[in-house]
PDB file of C-alpha atoms and ligand atoms in Angstrom:
ATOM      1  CA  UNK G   1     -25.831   6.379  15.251  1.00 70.00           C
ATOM      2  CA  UNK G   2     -22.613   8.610  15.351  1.00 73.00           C
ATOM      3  CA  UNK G   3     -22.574  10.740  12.753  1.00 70.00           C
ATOM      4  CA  UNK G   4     -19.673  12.212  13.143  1.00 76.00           C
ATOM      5  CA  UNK G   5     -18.033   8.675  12.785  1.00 88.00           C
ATOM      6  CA  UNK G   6     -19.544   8.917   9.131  1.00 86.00           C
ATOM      7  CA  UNK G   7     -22.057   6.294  10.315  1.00 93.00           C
ATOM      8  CA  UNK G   8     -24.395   6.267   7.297  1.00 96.00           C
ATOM      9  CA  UNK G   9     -24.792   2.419   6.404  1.00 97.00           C
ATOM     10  CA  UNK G  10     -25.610   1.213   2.978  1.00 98.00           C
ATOM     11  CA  UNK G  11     -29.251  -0.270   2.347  1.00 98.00           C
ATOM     12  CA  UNK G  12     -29.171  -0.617  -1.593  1.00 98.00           C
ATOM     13  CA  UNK G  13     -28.366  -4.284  -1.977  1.00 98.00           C
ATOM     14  CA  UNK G  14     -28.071  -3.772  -5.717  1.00 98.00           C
ATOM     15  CA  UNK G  15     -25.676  -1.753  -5.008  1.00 98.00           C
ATOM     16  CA  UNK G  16     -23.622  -3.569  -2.460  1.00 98.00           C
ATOM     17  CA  UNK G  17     -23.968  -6.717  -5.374  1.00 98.00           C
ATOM     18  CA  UNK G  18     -22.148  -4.434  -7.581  1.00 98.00           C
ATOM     19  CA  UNK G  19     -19.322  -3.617  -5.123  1.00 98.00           C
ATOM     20  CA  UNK G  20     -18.871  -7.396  -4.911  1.00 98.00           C
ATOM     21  CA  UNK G  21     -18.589  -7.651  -8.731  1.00 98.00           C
ATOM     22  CA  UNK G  22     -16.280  -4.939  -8.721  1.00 98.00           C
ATOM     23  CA  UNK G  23     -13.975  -6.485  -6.303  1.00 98.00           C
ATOM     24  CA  UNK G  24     -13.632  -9.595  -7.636  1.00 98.00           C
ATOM     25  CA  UNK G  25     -12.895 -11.599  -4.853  1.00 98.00           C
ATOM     26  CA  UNK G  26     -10.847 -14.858  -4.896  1.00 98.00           C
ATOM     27  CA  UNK G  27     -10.388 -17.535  -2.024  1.00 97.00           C
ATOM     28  CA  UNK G  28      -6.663 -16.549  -2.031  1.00 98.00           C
ATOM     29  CA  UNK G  29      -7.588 -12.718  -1.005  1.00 98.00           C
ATOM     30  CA  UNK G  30      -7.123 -11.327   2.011  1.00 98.00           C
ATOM     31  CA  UNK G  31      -9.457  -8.005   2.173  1.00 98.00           C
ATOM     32  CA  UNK G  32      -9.325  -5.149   4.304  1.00 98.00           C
ATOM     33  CA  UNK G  33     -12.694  -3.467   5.353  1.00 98.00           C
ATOM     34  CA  UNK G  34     -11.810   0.041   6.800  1.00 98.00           C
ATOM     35  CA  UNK G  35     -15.344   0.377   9.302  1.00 98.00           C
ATOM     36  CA  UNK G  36     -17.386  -2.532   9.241  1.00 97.00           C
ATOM     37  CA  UNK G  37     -19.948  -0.632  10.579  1.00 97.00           C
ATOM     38  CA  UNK G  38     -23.058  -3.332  11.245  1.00 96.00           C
ATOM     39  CA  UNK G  39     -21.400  -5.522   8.753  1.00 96.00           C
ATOM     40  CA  UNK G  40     -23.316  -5.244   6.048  1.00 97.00           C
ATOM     41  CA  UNK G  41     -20.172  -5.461   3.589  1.00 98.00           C
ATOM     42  CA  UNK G  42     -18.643  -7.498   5.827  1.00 97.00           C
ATOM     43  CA  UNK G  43     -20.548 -10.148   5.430  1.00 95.00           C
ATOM     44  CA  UNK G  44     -20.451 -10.254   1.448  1.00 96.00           C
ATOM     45  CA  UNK G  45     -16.697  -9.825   1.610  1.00 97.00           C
ATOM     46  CA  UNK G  46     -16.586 -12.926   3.891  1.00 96.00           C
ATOM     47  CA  UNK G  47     -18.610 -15.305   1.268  1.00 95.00           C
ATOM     48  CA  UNK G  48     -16.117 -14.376  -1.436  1.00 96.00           C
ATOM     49  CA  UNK G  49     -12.760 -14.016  -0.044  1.00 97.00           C
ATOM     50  CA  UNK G  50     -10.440 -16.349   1.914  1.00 97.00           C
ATOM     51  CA  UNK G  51     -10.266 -13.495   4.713  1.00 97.00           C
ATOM     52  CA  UNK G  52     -11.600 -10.386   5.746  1.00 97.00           C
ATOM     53  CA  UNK G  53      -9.824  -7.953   8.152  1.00 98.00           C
ATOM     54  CA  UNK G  54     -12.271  -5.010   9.042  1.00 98.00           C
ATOM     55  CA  UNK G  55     -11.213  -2.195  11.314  1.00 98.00           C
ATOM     56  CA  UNK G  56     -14.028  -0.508  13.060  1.00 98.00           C
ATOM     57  CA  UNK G  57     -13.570   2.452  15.456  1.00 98.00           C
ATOM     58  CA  UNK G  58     -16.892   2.495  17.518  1.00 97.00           C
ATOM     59  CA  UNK G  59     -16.533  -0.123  20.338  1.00 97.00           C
ATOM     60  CA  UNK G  60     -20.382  -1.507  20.080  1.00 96.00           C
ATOM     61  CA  UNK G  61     -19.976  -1.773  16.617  1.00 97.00           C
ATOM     62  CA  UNK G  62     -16.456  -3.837  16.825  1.00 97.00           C
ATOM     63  CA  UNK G  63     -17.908  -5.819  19.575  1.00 96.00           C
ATOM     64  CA  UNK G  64     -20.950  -6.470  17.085  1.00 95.00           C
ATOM     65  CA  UNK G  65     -18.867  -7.389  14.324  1.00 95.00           C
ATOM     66  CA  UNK G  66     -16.941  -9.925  16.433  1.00 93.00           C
ATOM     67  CA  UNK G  67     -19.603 -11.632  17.924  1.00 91.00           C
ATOM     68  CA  UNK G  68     -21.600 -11.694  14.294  1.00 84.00           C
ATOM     69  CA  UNK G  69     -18.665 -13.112  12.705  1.00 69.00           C
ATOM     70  CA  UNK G  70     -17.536 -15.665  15.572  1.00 66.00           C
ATOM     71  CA  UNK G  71     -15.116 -18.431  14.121  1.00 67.00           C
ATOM     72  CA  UNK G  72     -15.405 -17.585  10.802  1.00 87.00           C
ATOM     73  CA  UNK G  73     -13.178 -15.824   8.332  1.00 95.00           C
ATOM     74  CA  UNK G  74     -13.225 -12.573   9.743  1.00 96.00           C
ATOM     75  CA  UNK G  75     -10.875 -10.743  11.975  1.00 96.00           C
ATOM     76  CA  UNK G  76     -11.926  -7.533  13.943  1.00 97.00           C
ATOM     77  CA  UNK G  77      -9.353  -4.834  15.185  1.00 98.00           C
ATOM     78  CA  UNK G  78     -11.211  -2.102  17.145  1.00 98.00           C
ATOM     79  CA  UNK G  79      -9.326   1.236  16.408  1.00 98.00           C
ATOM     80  CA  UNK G  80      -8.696   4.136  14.198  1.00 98.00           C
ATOM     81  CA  UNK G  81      -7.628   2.691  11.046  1.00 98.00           C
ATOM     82  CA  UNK G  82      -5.613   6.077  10.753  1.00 98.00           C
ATOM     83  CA  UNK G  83      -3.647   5.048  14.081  1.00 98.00           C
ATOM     84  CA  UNK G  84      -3.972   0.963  14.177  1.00 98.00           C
ATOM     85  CA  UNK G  85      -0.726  -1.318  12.713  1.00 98.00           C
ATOM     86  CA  UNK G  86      -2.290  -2.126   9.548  1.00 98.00           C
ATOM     87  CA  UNK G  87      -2.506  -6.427   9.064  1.00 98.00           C
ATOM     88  CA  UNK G  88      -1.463  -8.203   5.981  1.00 98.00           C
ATOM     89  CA  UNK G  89      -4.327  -7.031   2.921  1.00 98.00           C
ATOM     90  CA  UNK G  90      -4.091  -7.624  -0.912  1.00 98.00           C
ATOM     91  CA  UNK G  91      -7.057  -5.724  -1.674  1.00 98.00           C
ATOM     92  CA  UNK G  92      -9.309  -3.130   0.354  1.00 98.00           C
ATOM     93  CA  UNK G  93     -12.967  -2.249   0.103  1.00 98.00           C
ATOM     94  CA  UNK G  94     -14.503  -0.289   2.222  1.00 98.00           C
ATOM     95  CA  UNK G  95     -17.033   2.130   2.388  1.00 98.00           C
ATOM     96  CA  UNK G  96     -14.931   5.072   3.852  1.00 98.00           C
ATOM     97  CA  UNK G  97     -16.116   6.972   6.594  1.00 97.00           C
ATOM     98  CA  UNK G  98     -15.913  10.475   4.746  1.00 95.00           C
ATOM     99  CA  UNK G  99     -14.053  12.549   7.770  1.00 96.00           C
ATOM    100  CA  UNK G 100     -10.764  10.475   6.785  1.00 97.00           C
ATOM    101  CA  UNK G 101     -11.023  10.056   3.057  1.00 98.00           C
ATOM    102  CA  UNK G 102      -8.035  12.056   2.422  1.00 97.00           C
ATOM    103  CA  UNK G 103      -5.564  10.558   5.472  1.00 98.00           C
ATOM    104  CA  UNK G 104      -6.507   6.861   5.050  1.00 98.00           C
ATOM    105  CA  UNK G 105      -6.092   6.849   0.974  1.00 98.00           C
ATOM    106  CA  UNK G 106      -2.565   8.129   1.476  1.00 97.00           C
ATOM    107  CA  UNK G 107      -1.869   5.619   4.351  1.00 98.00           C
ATOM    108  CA  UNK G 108      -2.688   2.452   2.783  1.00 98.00           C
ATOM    109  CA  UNK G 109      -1.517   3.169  -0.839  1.00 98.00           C
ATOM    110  CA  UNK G 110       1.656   3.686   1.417  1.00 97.00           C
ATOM    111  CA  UNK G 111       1.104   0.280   3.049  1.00 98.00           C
ATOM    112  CA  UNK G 112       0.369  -1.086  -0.920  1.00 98.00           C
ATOM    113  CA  UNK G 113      -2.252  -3.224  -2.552  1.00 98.00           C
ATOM    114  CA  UNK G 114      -3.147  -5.201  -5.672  1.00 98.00           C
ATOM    115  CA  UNK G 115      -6.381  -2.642  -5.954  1.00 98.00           C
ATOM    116  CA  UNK G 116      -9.187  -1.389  -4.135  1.00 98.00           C
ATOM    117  CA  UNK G 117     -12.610  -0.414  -4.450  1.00 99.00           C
ATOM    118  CA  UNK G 118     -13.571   2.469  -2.167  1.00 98.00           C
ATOM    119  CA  UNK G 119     -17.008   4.541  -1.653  1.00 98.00           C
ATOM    120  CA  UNK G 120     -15.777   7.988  -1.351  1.00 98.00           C
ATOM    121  CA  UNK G 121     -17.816  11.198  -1.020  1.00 98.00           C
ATOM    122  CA  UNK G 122     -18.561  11.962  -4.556  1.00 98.00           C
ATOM    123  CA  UNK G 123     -16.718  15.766  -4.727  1.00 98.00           C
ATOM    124  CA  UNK G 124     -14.007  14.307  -3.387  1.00 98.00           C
ATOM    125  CA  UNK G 125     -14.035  11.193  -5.650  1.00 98.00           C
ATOM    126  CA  UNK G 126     -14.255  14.123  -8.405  1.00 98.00           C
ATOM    127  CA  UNK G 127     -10.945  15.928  -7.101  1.00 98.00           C
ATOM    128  CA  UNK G 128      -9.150  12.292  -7.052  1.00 98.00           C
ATOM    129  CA  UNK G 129     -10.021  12.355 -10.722  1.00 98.00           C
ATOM    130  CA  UNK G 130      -9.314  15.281 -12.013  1.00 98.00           C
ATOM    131  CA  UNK G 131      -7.431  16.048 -15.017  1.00 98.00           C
ATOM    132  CA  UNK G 132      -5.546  19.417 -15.761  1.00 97.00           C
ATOM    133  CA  UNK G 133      -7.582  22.315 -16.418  1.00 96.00           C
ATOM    134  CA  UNK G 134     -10.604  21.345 -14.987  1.00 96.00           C
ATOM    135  CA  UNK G 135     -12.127  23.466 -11.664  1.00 95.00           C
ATOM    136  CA  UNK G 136     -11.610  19.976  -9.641  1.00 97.00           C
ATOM    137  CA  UNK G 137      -7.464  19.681 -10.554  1.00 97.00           C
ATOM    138  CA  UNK G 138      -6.180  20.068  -7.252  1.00 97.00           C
ATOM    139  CA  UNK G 139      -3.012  18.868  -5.161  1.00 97.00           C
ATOM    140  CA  UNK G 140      -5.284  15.920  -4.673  1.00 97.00           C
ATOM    141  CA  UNK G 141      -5.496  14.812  -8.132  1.00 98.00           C
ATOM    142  CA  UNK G 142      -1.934  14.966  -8.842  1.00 98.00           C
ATOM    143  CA  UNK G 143      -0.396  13.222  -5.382  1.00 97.00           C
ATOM    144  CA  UNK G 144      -3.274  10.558  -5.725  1.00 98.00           C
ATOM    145  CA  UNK G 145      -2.905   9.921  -9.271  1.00 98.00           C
ATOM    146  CA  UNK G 146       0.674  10.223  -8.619  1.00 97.00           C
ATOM    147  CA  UNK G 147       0.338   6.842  -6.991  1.00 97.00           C
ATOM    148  CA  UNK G 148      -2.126   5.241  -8.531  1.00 98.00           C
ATOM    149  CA  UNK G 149      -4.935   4.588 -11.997  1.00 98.00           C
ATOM    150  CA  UNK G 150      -7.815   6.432 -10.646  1.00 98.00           C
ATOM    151  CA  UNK G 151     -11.380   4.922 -12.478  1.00 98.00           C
ATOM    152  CA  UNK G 152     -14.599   5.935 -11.566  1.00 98.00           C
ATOM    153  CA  UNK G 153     -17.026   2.817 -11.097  1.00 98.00           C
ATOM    154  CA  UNK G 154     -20.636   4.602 -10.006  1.00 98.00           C
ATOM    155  CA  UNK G 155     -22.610   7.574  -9.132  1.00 98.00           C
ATOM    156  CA  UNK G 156     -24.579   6.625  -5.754  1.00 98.00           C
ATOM    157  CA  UNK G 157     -27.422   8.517  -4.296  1.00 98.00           C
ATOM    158  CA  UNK G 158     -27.788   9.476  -0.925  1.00 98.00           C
ATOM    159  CA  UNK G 159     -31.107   7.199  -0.593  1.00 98.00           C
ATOM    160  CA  UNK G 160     -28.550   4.081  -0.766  1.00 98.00           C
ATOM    161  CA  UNK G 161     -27.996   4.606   2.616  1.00 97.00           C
ATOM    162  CA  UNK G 162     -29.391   4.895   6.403  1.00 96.00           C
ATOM    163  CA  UNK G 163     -29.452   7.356   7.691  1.00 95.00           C
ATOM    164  CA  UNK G 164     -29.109   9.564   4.223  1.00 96.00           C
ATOM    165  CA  UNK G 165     -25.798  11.703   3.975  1.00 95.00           C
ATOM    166  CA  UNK G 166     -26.734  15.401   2.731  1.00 95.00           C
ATOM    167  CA  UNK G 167     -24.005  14.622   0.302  1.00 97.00           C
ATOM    168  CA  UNK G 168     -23.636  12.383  -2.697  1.00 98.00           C
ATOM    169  CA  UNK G 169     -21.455   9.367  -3.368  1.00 98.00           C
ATOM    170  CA  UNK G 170     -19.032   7.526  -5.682  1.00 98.00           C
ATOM    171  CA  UNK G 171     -17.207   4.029  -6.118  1.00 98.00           C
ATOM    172  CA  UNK G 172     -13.742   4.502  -7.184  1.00 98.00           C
ATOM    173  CA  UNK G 173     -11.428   1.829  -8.289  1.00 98.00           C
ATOM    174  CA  UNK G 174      -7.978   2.671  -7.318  1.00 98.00           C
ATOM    175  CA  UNK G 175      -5.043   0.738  -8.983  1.00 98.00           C
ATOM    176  CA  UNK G 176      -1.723   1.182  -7.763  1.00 98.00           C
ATOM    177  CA  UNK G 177       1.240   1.258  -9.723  1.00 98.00           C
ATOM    178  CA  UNK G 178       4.636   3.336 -10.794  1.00 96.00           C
ATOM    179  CA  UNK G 179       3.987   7.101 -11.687  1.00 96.00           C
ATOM    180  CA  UNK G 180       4.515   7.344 -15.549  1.00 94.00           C
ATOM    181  CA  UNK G 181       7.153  10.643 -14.326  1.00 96.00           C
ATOM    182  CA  UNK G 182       9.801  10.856 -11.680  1.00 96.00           C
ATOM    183  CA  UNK G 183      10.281  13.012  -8.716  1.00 96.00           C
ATOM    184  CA  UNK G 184      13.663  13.310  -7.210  1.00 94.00           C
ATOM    185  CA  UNK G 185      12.076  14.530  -3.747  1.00 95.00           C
ATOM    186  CA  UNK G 186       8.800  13.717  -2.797  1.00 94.00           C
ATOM    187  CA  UNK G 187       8.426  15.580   0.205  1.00 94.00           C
ATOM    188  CA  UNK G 188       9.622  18.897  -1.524  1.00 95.00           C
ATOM    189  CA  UNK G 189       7.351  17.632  -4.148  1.00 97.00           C
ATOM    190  CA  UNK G 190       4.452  17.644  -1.982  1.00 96.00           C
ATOM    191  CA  UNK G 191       5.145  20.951  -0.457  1.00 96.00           C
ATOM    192  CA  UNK G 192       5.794  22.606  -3.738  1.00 97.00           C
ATOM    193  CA  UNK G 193       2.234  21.660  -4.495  1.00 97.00           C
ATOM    194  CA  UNK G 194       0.797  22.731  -1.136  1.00 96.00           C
ATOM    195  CA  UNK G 195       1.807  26.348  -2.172  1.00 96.00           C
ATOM    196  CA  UNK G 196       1.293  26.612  -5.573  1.00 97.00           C
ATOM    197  CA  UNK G 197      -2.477  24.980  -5.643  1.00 97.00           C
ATOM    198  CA  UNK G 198      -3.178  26.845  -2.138  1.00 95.00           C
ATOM    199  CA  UNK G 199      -2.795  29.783  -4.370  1.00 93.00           C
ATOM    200  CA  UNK G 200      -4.046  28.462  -7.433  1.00 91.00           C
ATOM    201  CA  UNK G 201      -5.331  31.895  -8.948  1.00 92.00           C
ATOM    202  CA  UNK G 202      -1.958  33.000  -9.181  1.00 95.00           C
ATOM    203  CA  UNK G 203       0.699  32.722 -11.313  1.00 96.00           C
ATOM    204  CA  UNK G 204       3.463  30.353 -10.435  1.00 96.00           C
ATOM    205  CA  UNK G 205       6.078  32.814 -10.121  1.00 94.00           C
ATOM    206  CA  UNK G 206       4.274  35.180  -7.172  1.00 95.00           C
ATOM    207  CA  UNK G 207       3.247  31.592  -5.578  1.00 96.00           C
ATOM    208  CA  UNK G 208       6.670  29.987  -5.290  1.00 95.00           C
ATOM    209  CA  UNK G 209       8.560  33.520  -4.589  1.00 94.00           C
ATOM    210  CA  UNK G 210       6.618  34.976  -1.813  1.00 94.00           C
ATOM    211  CA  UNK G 211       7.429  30.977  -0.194  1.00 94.00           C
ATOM    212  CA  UNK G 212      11.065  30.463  -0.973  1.00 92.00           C
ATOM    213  CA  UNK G 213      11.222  29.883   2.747  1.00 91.00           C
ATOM    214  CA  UNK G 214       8.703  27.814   3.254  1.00 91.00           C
ATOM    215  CA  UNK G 215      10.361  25.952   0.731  1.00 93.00           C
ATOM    216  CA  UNK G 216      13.842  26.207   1.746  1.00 92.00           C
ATOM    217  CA  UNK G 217      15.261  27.012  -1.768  1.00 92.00           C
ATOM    218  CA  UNK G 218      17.640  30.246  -2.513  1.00 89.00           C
ATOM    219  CA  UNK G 219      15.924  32.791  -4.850  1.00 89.00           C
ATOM    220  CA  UNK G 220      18.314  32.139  -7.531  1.00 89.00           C
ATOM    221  CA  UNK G 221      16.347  28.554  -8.078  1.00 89.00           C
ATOM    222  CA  UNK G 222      13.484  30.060  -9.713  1.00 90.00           C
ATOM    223  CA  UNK G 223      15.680  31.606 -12.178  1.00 89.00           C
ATOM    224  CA  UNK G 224      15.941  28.282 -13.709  1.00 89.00           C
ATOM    225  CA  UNK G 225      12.661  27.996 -14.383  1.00 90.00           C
ATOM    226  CA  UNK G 226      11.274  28.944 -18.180  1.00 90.00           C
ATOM    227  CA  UNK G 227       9.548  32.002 -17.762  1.00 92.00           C
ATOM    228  CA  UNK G 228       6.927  30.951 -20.368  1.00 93.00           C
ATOM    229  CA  UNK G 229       6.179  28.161 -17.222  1.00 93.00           C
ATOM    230  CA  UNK G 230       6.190  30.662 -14.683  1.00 94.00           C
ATOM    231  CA  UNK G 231       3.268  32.781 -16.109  1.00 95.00           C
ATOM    232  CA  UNK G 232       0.881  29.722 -15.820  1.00 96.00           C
ATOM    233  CA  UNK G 233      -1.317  28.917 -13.125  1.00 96.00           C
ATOM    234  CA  UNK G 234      -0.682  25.664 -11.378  1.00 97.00           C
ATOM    235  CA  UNK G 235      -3.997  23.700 -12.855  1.00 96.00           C
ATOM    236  CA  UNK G 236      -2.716  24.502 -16.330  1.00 96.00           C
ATOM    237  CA  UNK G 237       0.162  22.398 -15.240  1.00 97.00           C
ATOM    238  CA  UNK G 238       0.057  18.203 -16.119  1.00 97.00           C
ATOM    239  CA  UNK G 239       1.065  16.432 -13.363  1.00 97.00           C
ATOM    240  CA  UNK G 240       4.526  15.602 -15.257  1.00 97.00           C
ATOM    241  CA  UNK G 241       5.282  19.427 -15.617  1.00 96.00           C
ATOM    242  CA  UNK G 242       4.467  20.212 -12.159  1.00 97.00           C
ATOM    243  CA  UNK G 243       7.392  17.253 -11.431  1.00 96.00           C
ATOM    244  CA  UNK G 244       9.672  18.555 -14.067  1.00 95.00           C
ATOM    245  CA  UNK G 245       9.136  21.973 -12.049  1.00 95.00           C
ATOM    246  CA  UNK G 246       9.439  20.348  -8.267  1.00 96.00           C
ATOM    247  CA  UNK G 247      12.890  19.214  -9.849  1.00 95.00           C
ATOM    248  CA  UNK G 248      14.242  21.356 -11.806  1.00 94.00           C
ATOM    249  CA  UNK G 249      14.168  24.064  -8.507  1.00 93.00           C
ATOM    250  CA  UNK G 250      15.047  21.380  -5.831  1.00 90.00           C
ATOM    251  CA  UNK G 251      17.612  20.294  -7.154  1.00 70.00           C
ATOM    252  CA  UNK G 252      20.603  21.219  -5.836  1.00 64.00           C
ATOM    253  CA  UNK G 253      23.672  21.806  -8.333  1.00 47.00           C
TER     254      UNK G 253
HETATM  255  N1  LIG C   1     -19.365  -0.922   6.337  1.00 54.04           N
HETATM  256  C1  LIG C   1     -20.638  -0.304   6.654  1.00 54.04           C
HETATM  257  C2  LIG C   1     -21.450  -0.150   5.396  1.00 54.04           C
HETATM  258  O1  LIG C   1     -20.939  -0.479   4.319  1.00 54.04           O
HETATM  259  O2  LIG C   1     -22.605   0.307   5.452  1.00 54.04           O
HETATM  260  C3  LIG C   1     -20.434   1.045   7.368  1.00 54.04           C
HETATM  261  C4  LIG C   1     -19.803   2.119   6.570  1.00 54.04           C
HETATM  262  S1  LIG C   1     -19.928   3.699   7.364  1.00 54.04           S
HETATM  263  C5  LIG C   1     -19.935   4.749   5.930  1.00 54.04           C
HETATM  264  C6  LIG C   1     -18.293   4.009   8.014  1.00 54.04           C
HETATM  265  C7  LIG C   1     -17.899   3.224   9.265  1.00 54.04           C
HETATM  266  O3  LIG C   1     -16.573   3.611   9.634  1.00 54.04           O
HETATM  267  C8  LIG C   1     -18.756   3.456  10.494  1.00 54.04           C
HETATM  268  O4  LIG C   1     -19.156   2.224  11.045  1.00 54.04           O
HETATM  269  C9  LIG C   1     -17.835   4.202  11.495  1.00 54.04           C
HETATM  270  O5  LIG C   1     -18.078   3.896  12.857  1.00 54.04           O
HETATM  271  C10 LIG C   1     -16.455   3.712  11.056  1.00 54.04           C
HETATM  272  N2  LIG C   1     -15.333   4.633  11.336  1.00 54.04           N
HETATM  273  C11 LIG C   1     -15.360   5.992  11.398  1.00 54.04           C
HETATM  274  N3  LIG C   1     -14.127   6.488  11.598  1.00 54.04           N
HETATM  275  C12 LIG C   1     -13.293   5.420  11.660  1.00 54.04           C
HETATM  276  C13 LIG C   1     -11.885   5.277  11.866  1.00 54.04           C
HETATM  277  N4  LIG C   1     -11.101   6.357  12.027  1.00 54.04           N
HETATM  278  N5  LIG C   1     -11.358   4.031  11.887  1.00 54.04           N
HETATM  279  C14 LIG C   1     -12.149   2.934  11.728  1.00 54.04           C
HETATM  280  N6  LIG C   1     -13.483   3.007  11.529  1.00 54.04           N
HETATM  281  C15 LIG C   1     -14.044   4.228  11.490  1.00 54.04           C
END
């Protein structure tokens, strides 16, 4: 066991039923399986979808995988699923290994899907969700949700797994589709959001003046702003105004 792979494998077969229900699996799906681990998933995946394309990083476990699943409808790429070309997928499940939550949820709603069902840790499954004005709204909430419907499926305990995690989990069901709001710049977007929720307790105005360079906007931007906006605090913010914001100072005129 490598635990700093995230190697905790799931022993609650009610559990892994569910995530099959969840998925809803047809013979014209192709599923991607980020860590196959001992193939637990795997397996299920392979009864009810046409393929299965699992990328595991730990070489004994790959070779495992391959040899388990010999001639059958299940591919194995041994890699980092951060690093490896990702293969043709319609829909992912996985349970993630926790150390790349954040990376790998950004690379393959960049890479696009019909939907995917994903075990995440459960305070980070919390941020993903979060609405404005909660203690959870972060820059997480609003790029992921940004990209995607966010719904929360289950609560799971770490005694669904071997060995146990100290840390609880949850089954997400992300569904990608067009944000409801539109950002001229998505980059400045992003790093617009890096500063103001790295400094959440403060008002927006200190946050984006003391980075202006950082940024790379001229003072006189913020000007344009509505000074009623400027004394909030970033989570007061929807994710539309924090867009309306991101362009309204970007934007070059
Ligand atoms: N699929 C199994 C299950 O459901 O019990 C195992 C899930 S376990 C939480 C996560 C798996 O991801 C481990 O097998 C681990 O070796 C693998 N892994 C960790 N980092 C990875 C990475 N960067 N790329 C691909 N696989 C990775």
């Amino acid at each position: 066991m490598k635990p700093r792979l995230g190697q905790h494998f799931l022993i609650d077969q009610r559990i892994l039923e569910r995530i099959i229900r969840y998925a809803d699996l047809k013979a014209s799906d192709t599923v991607l399986e980020i860590g196959g681990g001992n193939g637990i998933l795997t397996n299920k995946l392979a009864e009810a979808a046409g393929s299965v394309v699992t990328i595991e990083l730990d070489r004994d476990l790959a070779d495992g995988l391959a040899s388990m699943r010999r001639d059958s409808n299940v591919s194995v790429i041994h890699g980092d699923a951060l690093k490896v070309k990702l293969p043709y997928f319609n829909k992912v499940v996985s349970n993630l290994p926790y150390q790349i939550s954040s990376k790998i949820t950004f690379r393959l709603l960049d890479a696009g899907f019909e939907y995917a069902i994903l075990m995440y840790q459960l305070e980070f499954a919390k941020r993903m969700l979060a609405a404005p004005g909660t203690p959870d709204y972060s820059r997480l909430s609003v790029t992921v949700q940004y990209h995607a419907d966010i719904e929360m499926l289950e609560n799971v305990p770490p005694s669904a797994f071997k060995p146990q995690p100290r840390v609880k989990s949850a089954i997400l069901k992300l569904t990608p589709r067009e944000a409801p709001y539109h950002v001229n710049d998505l980059d400045f977007f992003n790093r617009l959001l890096k500063v103001v929720f790295g400094q959440r307790r403060k008002m927006l105005k200190n946050s984006i003046t003391s980075a202006i360079s950082v940024l790379g906007i001229p003072i006189d931007n913020i000007s344009r702003l509505d000074e009623a906006i400027l004394q909030r605090r970033p989570e007061t913010l929807t994710p539309q105004e924090l867009a309306e914001l991101s362009n309204i100072i970007r934007d070059e005129i």
